[in-house]
Coordinates of C-alpha atoms in Angstrom, one line a residue:
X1 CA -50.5 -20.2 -13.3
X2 CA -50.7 -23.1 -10.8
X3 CA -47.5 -24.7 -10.6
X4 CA -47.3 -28.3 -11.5
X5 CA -50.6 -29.2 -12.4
X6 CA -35.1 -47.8 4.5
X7 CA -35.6 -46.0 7.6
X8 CA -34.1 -45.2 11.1
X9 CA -35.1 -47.0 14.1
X10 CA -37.8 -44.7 15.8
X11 CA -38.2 -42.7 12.6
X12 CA -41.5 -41.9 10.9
X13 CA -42.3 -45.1 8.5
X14 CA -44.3 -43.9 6.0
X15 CA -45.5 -47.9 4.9
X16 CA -46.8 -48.5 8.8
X17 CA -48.4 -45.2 9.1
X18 CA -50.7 -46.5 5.7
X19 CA -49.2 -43.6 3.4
X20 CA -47.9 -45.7 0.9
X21 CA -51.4 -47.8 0.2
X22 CA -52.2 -47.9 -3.6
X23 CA -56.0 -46.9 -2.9
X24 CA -53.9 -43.6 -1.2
X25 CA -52.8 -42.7 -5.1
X26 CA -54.2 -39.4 -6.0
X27 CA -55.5 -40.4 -9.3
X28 CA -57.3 -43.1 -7.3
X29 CA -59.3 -41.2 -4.2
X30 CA -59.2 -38.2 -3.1
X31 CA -57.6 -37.9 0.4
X32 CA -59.8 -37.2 3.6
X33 CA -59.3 -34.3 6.0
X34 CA -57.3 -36.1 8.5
X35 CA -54.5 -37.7 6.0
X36 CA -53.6 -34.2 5.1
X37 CA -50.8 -32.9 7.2
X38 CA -50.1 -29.3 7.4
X39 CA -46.7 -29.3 6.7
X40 CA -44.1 -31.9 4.8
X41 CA -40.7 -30.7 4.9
X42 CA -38.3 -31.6 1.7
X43 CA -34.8 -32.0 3.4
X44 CA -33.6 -32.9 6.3
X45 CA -30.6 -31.0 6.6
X46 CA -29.9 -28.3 9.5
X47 CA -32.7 -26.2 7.8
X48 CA -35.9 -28.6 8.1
X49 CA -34.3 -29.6 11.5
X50 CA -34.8 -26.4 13.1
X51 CA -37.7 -25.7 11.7
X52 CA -38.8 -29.2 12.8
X53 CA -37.6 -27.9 16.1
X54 CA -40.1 -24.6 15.9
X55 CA -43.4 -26.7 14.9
X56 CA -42.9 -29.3 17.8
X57 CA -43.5 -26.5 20.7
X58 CA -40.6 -25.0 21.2
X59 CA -41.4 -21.8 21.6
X60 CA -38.8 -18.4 21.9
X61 CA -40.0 -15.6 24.6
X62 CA -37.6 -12.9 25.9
X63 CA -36.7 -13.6 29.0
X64 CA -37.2 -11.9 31.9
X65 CA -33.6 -11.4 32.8
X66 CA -33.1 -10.7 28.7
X67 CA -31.1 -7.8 27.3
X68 CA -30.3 -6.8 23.8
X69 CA -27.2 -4.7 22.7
X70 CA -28.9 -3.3 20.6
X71 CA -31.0 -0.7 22.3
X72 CA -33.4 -0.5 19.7
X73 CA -34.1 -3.7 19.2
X74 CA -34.4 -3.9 23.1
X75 CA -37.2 -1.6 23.2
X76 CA -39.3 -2.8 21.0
X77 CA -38.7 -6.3 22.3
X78 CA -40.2 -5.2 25.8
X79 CA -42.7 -4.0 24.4
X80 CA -44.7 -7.0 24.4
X81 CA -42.8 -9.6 26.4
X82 CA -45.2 -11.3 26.9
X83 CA -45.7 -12.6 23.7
X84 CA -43.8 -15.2 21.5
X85 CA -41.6 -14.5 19.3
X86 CA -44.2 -16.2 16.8
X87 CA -47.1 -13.3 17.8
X88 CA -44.6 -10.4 16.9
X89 CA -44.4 -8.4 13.8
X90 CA -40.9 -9.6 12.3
X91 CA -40.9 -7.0 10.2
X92 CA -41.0 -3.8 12.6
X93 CA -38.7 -6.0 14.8
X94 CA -36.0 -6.1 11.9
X95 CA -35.9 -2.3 11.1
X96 CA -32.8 -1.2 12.0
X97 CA -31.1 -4.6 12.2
X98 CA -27.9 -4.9 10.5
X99 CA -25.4 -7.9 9.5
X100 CA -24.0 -10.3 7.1
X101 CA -26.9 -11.1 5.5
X102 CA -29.3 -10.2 3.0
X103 CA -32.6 -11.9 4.4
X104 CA -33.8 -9.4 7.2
X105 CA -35.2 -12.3 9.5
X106 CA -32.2 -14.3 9.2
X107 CA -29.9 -10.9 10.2
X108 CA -32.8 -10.4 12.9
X109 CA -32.7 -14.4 14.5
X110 CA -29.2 -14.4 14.3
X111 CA -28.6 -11.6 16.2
X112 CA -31.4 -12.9 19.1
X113 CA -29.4 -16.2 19.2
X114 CA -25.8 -14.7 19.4
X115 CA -25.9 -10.9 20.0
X116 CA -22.7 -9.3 18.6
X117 CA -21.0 -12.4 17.9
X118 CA -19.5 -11.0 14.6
X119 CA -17.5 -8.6 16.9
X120 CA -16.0 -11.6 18.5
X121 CA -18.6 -10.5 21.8
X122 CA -20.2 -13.3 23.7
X123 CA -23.4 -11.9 24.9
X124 CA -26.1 -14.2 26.3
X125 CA -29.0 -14.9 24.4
X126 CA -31.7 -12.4 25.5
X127 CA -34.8 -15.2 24.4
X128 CA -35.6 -18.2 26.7
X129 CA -37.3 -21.4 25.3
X130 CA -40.4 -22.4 26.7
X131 CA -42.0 -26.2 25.6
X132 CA -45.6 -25.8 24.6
X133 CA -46.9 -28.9 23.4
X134 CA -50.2 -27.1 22.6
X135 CA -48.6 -25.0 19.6
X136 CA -47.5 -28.3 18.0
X137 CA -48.0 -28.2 14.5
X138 CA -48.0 -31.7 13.1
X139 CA -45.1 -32.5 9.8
X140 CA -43.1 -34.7 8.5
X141 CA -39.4 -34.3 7.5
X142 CA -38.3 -36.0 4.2
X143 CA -34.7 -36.6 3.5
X144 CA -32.4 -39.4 1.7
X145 CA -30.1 -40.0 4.6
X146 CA -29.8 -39.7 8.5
X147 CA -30.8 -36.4 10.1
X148 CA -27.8 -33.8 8.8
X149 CA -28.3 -33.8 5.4
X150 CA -25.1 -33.1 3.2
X151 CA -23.3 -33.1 6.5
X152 CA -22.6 -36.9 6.6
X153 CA -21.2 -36.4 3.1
X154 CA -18.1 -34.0 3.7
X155 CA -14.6 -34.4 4.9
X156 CA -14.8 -35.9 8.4
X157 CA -11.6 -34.5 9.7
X158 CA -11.0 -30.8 8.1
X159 CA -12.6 -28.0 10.1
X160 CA -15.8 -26.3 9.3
X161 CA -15.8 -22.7 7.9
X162 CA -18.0 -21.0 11.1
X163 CA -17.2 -20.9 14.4
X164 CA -18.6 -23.7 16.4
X165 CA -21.3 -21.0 17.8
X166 CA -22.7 -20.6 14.3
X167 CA -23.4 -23.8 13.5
X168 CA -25.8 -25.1 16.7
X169 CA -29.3 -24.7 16.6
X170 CA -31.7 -23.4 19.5
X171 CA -31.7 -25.6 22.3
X172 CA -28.5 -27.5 22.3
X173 CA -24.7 -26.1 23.2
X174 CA -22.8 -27.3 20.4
X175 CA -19.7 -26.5 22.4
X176 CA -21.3 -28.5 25.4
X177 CA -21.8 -31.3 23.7
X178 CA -18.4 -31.4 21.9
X179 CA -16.8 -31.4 25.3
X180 CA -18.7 -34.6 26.6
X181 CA -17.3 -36.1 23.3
X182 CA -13.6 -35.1 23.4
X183 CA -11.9 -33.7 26.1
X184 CA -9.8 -31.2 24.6
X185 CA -11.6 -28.6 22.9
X186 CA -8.8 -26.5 21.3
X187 CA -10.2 -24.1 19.2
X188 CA -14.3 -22.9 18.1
X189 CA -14.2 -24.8 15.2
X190 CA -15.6 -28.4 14.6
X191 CA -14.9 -30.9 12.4
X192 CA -18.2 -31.6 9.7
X193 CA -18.4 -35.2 11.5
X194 CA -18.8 -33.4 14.9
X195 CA -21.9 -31.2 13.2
X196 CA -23.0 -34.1 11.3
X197 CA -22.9 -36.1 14.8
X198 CA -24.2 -33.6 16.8
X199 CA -27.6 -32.5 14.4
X200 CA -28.4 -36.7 14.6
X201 CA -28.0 -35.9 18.1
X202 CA -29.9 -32.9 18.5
X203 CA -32.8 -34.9 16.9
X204 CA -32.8 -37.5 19.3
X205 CA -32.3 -35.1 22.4
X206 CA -35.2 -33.4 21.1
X207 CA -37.4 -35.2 20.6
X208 CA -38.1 -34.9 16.8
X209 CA -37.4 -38.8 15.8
X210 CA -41.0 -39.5 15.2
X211 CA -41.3 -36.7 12.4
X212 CA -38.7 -37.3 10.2
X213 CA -39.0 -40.5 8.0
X214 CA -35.2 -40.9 6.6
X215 CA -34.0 -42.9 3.8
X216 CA -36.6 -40.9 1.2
X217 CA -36.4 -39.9 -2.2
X218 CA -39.5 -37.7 -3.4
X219 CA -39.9 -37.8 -6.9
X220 CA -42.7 -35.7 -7.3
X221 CA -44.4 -32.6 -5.8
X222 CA -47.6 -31.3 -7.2
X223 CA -50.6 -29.2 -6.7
X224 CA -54.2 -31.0 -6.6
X225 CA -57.2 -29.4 -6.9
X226 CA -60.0 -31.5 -5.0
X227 CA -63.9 -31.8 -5.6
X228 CA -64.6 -30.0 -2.7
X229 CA -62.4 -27.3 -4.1
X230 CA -60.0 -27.0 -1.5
X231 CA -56.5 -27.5 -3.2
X232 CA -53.5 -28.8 -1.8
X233 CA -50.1 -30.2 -2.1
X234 CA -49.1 -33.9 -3.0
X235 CA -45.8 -35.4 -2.4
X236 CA -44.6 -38.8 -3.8
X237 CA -41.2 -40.8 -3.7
X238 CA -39.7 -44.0 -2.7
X239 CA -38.5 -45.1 1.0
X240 CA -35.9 -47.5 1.5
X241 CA -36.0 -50.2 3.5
X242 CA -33.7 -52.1 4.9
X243 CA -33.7 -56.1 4.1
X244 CA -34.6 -58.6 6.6
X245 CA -32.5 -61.7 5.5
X246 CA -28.9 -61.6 4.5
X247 CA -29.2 -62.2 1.1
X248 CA -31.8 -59.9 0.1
X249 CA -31.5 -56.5 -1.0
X250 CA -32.9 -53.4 0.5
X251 CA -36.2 -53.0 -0.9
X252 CA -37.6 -49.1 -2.1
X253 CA -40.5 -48.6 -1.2
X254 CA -43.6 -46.1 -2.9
X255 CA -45.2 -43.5 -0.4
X256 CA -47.5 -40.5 -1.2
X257 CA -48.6 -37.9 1.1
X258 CA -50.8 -35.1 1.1
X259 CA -49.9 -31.5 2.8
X260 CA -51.6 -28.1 3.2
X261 CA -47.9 -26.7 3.1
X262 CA -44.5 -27.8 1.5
X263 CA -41.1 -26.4 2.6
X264 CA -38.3 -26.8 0.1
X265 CA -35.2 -27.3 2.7
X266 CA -33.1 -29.2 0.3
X267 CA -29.7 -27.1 0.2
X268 CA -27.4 -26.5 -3.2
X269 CA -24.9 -30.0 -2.9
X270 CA -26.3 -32.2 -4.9
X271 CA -25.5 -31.4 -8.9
X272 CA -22.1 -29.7 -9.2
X273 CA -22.0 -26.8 -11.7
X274 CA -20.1 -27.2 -14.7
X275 CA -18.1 -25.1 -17.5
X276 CA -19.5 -25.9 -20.3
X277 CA -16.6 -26.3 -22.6
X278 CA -15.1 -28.9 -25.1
X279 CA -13.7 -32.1 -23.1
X280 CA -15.3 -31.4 -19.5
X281 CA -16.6 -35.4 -19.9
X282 CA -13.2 -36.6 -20.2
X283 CA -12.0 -39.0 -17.6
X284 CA -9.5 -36.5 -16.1
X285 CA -11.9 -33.7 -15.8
X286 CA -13.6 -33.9 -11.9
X287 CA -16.3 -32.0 -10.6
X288 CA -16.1 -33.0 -7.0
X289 CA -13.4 -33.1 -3.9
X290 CA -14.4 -36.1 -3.0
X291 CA -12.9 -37.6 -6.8
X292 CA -9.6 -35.4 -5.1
X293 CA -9.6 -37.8 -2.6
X294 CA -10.1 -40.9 -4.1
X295 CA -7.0 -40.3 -5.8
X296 CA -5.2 -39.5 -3.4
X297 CA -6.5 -42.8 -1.7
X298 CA -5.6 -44.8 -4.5
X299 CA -2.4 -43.8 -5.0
X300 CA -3.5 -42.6 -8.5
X301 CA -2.1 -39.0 -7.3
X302 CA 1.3 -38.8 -5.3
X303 CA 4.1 -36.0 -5.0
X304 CA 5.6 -38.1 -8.6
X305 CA 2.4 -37.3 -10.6
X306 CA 2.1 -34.0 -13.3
X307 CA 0.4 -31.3 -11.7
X308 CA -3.4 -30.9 -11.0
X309 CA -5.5 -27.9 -12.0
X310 CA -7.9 -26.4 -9.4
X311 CA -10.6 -24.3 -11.1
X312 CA -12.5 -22.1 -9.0
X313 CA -11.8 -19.6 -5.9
X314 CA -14.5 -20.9 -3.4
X315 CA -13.9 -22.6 -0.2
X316 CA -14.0 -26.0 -2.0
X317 CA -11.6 -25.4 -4.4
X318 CA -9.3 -23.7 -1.0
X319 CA -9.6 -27.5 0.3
X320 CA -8.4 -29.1 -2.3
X321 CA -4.9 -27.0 -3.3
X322 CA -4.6 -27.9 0.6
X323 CA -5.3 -31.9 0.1
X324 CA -2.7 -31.3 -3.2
X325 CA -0.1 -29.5 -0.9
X326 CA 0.2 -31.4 1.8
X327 CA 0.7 -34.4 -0.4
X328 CA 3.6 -32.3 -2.5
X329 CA 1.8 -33.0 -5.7
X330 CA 1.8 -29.3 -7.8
X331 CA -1.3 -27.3 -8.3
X332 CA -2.2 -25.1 -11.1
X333 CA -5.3 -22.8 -9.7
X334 CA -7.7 -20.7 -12.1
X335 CA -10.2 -18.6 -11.3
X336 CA -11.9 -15.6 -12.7
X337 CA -11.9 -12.9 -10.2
X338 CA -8.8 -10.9 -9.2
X339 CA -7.3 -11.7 -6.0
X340 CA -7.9 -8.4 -4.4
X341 CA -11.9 -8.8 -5.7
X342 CA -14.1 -8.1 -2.8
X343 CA -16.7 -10.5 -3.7
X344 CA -14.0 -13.3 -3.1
X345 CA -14.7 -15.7 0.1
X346 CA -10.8 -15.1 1.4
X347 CA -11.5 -11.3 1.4
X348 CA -14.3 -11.9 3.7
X349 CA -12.8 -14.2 6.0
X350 CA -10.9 -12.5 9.6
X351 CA -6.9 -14.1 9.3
X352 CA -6.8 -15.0 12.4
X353 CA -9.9 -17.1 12.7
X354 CA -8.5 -18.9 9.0
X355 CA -5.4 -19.4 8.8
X356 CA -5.3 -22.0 6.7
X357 CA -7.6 -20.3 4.1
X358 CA -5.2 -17.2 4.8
X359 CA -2.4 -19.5 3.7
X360 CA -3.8 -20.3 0.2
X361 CA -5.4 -16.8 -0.1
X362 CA -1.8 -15.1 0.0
X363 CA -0.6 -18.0 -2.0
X364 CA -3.2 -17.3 -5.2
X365 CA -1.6 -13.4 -4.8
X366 CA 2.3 -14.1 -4.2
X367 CA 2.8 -16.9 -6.8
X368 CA 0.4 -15.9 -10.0
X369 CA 2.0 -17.2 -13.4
X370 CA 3.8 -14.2 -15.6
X371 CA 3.3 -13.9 -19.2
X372 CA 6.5 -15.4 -20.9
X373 CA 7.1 -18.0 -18.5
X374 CA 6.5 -22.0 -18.7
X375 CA 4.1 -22.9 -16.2
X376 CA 5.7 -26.5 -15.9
X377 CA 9.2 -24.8 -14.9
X378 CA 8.2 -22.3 -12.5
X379 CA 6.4 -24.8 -10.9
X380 CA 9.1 -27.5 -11.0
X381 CA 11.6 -24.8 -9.9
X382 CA 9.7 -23.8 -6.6
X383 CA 8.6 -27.2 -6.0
X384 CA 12.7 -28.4 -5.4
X385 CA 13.9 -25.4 -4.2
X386 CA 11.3 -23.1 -2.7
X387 CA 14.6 -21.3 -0.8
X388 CA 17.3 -21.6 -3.0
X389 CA 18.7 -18.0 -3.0
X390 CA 19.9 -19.0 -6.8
X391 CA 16.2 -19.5 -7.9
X392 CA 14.6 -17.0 -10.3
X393 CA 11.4 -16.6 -8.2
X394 CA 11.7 -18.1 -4.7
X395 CA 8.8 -18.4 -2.8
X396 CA 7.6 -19.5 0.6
X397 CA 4.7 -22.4 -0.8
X398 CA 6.3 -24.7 -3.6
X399 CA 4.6 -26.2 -6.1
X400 CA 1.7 -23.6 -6.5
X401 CA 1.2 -21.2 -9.5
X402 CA -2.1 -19.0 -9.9
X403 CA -4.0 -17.9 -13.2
X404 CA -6.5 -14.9 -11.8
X405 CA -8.8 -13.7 -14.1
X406 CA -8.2 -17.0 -16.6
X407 CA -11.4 -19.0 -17.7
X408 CA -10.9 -22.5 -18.9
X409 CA -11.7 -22.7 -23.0
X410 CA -11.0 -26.2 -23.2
X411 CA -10.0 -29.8 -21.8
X412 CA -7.7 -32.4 -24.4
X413 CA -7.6 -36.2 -24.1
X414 CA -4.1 -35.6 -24.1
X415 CA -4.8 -34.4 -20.8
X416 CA -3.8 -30.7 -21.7
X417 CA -6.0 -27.9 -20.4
X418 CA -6.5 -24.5 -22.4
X419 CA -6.8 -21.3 -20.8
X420 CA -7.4 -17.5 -21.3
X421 CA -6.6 -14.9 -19.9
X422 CA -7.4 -11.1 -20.8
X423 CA -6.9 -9.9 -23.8
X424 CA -7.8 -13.7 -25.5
X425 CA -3.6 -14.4 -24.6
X426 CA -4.0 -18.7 -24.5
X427 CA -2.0 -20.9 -21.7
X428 CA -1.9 -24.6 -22.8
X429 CA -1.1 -26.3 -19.3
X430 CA -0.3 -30.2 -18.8
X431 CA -2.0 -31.9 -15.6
X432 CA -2.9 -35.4 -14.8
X433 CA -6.4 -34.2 -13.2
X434 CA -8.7 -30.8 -13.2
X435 CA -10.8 -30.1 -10.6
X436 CA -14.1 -28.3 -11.7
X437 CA -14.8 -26.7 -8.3
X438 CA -17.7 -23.9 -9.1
X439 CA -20.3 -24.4 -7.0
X440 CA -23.2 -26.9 -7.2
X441 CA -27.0 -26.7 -8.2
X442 CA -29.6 -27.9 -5.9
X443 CA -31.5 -31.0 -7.4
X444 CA -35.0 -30.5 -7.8
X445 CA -36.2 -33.3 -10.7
X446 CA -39.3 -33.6 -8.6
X447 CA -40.5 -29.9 -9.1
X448 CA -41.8 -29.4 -12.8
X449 CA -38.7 -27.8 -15.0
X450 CA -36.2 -28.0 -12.3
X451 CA -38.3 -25.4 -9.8
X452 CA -37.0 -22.7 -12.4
X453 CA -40.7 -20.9 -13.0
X454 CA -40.0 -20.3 -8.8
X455 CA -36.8 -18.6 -9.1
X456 CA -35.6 -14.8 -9.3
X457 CA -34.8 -15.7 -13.3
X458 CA -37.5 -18.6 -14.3
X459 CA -35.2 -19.1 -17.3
X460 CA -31.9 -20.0 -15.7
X461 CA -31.0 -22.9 -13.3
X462 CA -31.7 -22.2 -9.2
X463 CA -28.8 -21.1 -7.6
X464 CA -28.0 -20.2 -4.1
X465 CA -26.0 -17.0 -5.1
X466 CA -27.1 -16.2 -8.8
X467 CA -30.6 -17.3 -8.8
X468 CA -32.3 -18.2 -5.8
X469 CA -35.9 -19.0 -5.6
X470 CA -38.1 -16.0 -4.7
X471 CA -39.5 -15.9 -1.7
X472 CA -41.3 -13.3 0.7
X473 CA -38.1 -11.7 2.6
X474 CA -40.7 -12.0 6.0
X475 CA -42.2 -15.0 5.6
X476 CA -40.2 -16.9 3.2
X477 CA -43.4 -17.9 0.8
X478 CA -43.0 -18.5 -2.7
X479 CA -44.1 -15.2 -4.8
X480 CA -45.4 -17.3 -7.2
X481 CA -47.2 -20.5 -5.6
X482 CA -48.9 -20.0 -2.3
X483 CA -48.6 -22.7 0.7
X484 CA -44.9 -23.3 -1.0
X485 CA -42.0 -22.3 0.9
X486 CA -38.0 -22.6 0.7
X487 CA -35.2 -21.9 3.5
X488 CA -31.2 -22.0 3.6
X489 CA -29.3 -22.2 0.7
X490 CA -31.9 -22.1 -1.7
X491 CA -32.9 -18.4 -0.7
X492 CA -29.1 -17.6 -0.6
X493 CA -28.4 -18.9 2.8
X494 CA -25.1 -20.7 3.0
X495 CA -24.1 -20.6 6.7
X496 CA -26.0 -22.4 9.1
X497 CA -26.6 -19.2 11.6
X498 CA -28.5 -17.5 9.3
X499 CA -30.6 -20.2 7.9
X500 CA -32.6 -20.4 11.1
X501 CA -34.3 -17.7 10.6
X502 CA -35.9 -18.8 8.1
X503 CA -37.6 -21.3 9.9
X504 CA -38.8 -18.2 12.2
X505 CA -40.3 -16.9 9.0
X506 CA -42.0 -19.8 8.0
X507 CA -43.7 -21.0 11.9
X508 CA -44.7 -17.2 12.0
X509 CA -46.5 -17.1 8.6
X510 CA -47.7 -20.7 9.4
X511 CA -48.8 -19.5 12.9
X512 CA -50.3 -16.1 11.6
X513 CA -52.4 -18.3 8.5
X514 CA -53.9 -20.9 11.2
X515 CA -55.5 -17.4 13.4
X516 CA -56.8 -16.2 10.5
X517 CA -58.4 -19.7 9.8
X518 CA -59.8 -19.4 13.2
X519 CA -60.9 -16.2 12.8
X520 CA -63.2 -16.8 9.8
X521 CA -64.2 -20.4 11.0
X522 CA -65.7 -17.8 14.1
X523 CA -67.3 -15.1 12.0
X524 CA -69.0 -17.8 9.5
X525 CA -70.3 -19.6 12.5
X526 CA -71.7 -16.3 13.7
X527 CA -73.1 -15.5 10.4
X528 CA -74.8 -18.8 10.1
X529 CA -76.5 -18.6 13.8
X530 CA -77.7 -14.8 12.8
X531 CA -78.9 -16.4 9.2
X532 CA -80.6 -18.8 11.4
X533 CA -82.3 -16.9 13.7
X534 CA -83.4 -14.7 11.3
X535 CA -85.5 -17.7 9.5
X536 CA -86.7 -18.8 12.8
X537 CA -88.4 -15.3 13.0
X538 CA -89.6 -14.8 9.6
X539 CA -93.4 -15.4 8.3
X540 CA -94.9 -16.4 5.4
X541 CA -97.7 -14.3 3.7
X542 CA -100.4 -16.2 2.3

């Protein structure tokens, strides 16, 4: 099967640089050699950043001075240190290599980058960076806003999940450069506007302004088959550009370009997941924190209004019985796991390092609701006298009653929510807003059906936990369409350490494709000089 037959100053214009030309539509004329680039990278999140960072010369090498914990890994790294870490076999370099993720390259990079970090260690980096122009490969970086991605989009002043360690990329001390913004660095986590700050930053500092053309929408991606039978890949969307006058409005902009590779670096944030139950469209039914917010903003939702149920038990959904607690309005929580479920984020998670994700964590176990009782008076009760001796059930976080192992069966204009728990025993609960918060699909309306034929399951939605798209665990190729690759969340990477090594897996496969190229351009050139001679010596018979 072949699969689907406004811009920032110094940024990559894709209308100057004569991309957007009607005579450049592929139904129109076929592209020539030099408008095809070699790589187009579909998001410009932390993912297509670093990678953008790997194909603009920067180049990893153990250093001299370098040593590895791990004494395995050590060894085999001096066996050839004079080689990149682009020349090396990632797969006999990740045999033994252990740690929180199921990728092997990503476990592998992570571990070159920080060395024992999970222990809490603070090993040096045993790889140096070396800037070699001449291994440039040349791309373009497509995304909708400024360099960051969904970083610009989240809650400016909450901190980040990961230390601030796990979310820099190569090159660049995010610690460093949070000191020279604010003096007072008082704990290893950031805020996401420090990381959305500092990845703009990091493209500047870098040098990487003149690939990535911001303020795109692709709308299409497809495979094209050219007279001369070399096939490749082209990309179409929109670019916005910004108005000259006043009065005007910003003006969108058609664009198509042609690539030998595409990378899908798009992350999961952009379509939340949904229930799927009767009354989820109903004005009171939100599927985003930001919605939370607005309320909050608006003085729609105060400490006065009827309580708010949080569905879900991700980190999300942790954020937003916070934003409800601190403003004293009353949560209702659901969720389908059991507290003590391993697979839940808060069992994961060192207290120490979360305290605040500890809080809600021992919240959803010491306050779940008790068959018999009235969810609206236990709640009532511990939210005006959380220590009144004389209470029934007092309890150290007011206001807060969990439902584990409840799934939502339906949502009323009345603004009453309907749950069950096991054994089909129904909970009808009052609120003045639910709060979907399950997770998100990745939006990928310019793939043919979604992307799904790419994923693990081609007949469900792609998902960064349940259904990712398959790739090569060593090179991060699509199984089922070569020269089309994905990275970060959309191969199950959530946390920014570990998505970098997918960008490893890509330059190396990239790197190892181009020598093979060169390798068969030489033996074909060889062949034709031997055909050649061999004519020049021949005779005719009469």
């Amino acid at each position: 099967m072949r699969y689907g037959e406004g811009q920032e100053e110094n940024g990559a214009d894709l209308g100057r640089s004569g991309r957007t030309d009607s005579d450049m539509d592929p139904r129109n004329k076929e592209p020539l050699c030099e408008d095809v680039l070699p790589v187009v990278i579909i998001g410009n999140g932390p993912s297509g950043i670093c990678l953008s960072y790997l194909l603009s010369g920067y180049t990893p090498y153990l250093s001299p001075e370098g040593f590895h914990p791990n004494p395995v890994l050590h060894s085999k790294l001096t066996q050839n240190p004079h080689l990149s870490l682009f020349e090396q076999d990632l797969e006999y370099l990740c045999e033994g290599v252990e740690g929180r993720s199921s990728n092997p390259v990503a476990v592998l990079f992570d571990s070159l980058l920080l060395p024992d970090s999970d222990f809490g260690l603070d090993y040096a980096s045993p790889l140096e960076w070396r800037y070699e122009p001449e291994r440039a490969t040349p791309h373009l970086v497509l995304g909708k806003g400024p360099p960051g991605g969904a970083w610009h989009a989240m809650e400016g002043s909450m901190l980040t999940l990961s230390l601030a360690d796990w979310m820099e990329l190569p090159g660049l001390k995010l610690k460093d450069w949070m000191r020279e913004k604010r003096r007072n660095v008082r704990n290893d986590r950031a805020t996401p506007a420090e990381i959305a700050s500092y990845y703009q930053h990091y493209v500047r500092q870098m040098g990487l302004e003149r690939s990535f053309a911001c303020g795109t929408t692709v709308t299409s991606v497809r495979r094209v088959s050219l007279r001369s039978g070399r096939s490749v890949w082209n990309v179409q969307g929109l670019q916005r550009r910004a108005a000259e006058g006043e009065q005007q409005l910003d003006a969108e902009i058609p664009f198509s370009v042609w690539a030998e590779n595409v990378v899908l670096a798009t992350g999961t944030h952009d379509i939340p997941a949904r229930l799927g139950v009767e009354g989820e469209t109903l004005p009171f039914v939100c599927h985003s924190f930001w919605e939370l917010e607005a309320a909050i903003s608006s003085g729609h939702l105060d400490q006065a209004s009827e309580p708010i149920l949080v569905v879900g038990a991700g980190l999300t959904a942790a954020d937003a019985i916070l934003a409800a607690h601190h403003l004293n309005t009353p949560v209702y929580h659901a969720f389908r796991r059991s507290v003590a479920d391993p697979a839940l984020i808060f069992n994961q998670l060192p207290k120490l390092l979360y305290p605040e994700y500890h809080k809600v964590h021992q919240m959803m176990s010491q306050q779940q609701h008790q068959p018999g009782e009235s969810p609206a008076d236990m709640v009532s009760q511990r939210l005006s006298s959380p220590r009144d001796e004389r209470a029934s059930s007092p309890c150290s976080y007011p206001g807060y009653l969990s439902f584990p192992k409840h799934r939502v069966v339906a949502f009323r204009p009345d603004g009453k929510c309907v749950l069950e728990g096991e054994g089909g025993r129904q909970t009808v609960l009052q609120v003045s807003m639910a709060l979907v918060l399950i997770g998100a699909h990745p939006n990928l309306s310019f793939l043919p059906e979604q992307g799904r034929p790419l994923s693990l399951e081609p007949h469900e939605p792609i998902s960064c936990r349940r259904n990712p798209v398959d790739v090569d665990p060593y090179t991060y190729e699509s199984v089922k369409e070569a020269g089309l690759y994905a990275m970060g969340p959309l191969v199950g990477e959530n946390f920014v350490r570990f998505l970098k090594g997918g960008a490893l897996a890509i330059v190396c496969d990239l790197a190892r494709k181009q020598t093979m190229r060169g390798q068969k351009n030489v033996q074909e050139s060889s062949a034709g000089h031997s055909l050649s001679c061999q004519l020049s010596n021949c005779t005719l018979d009469a």
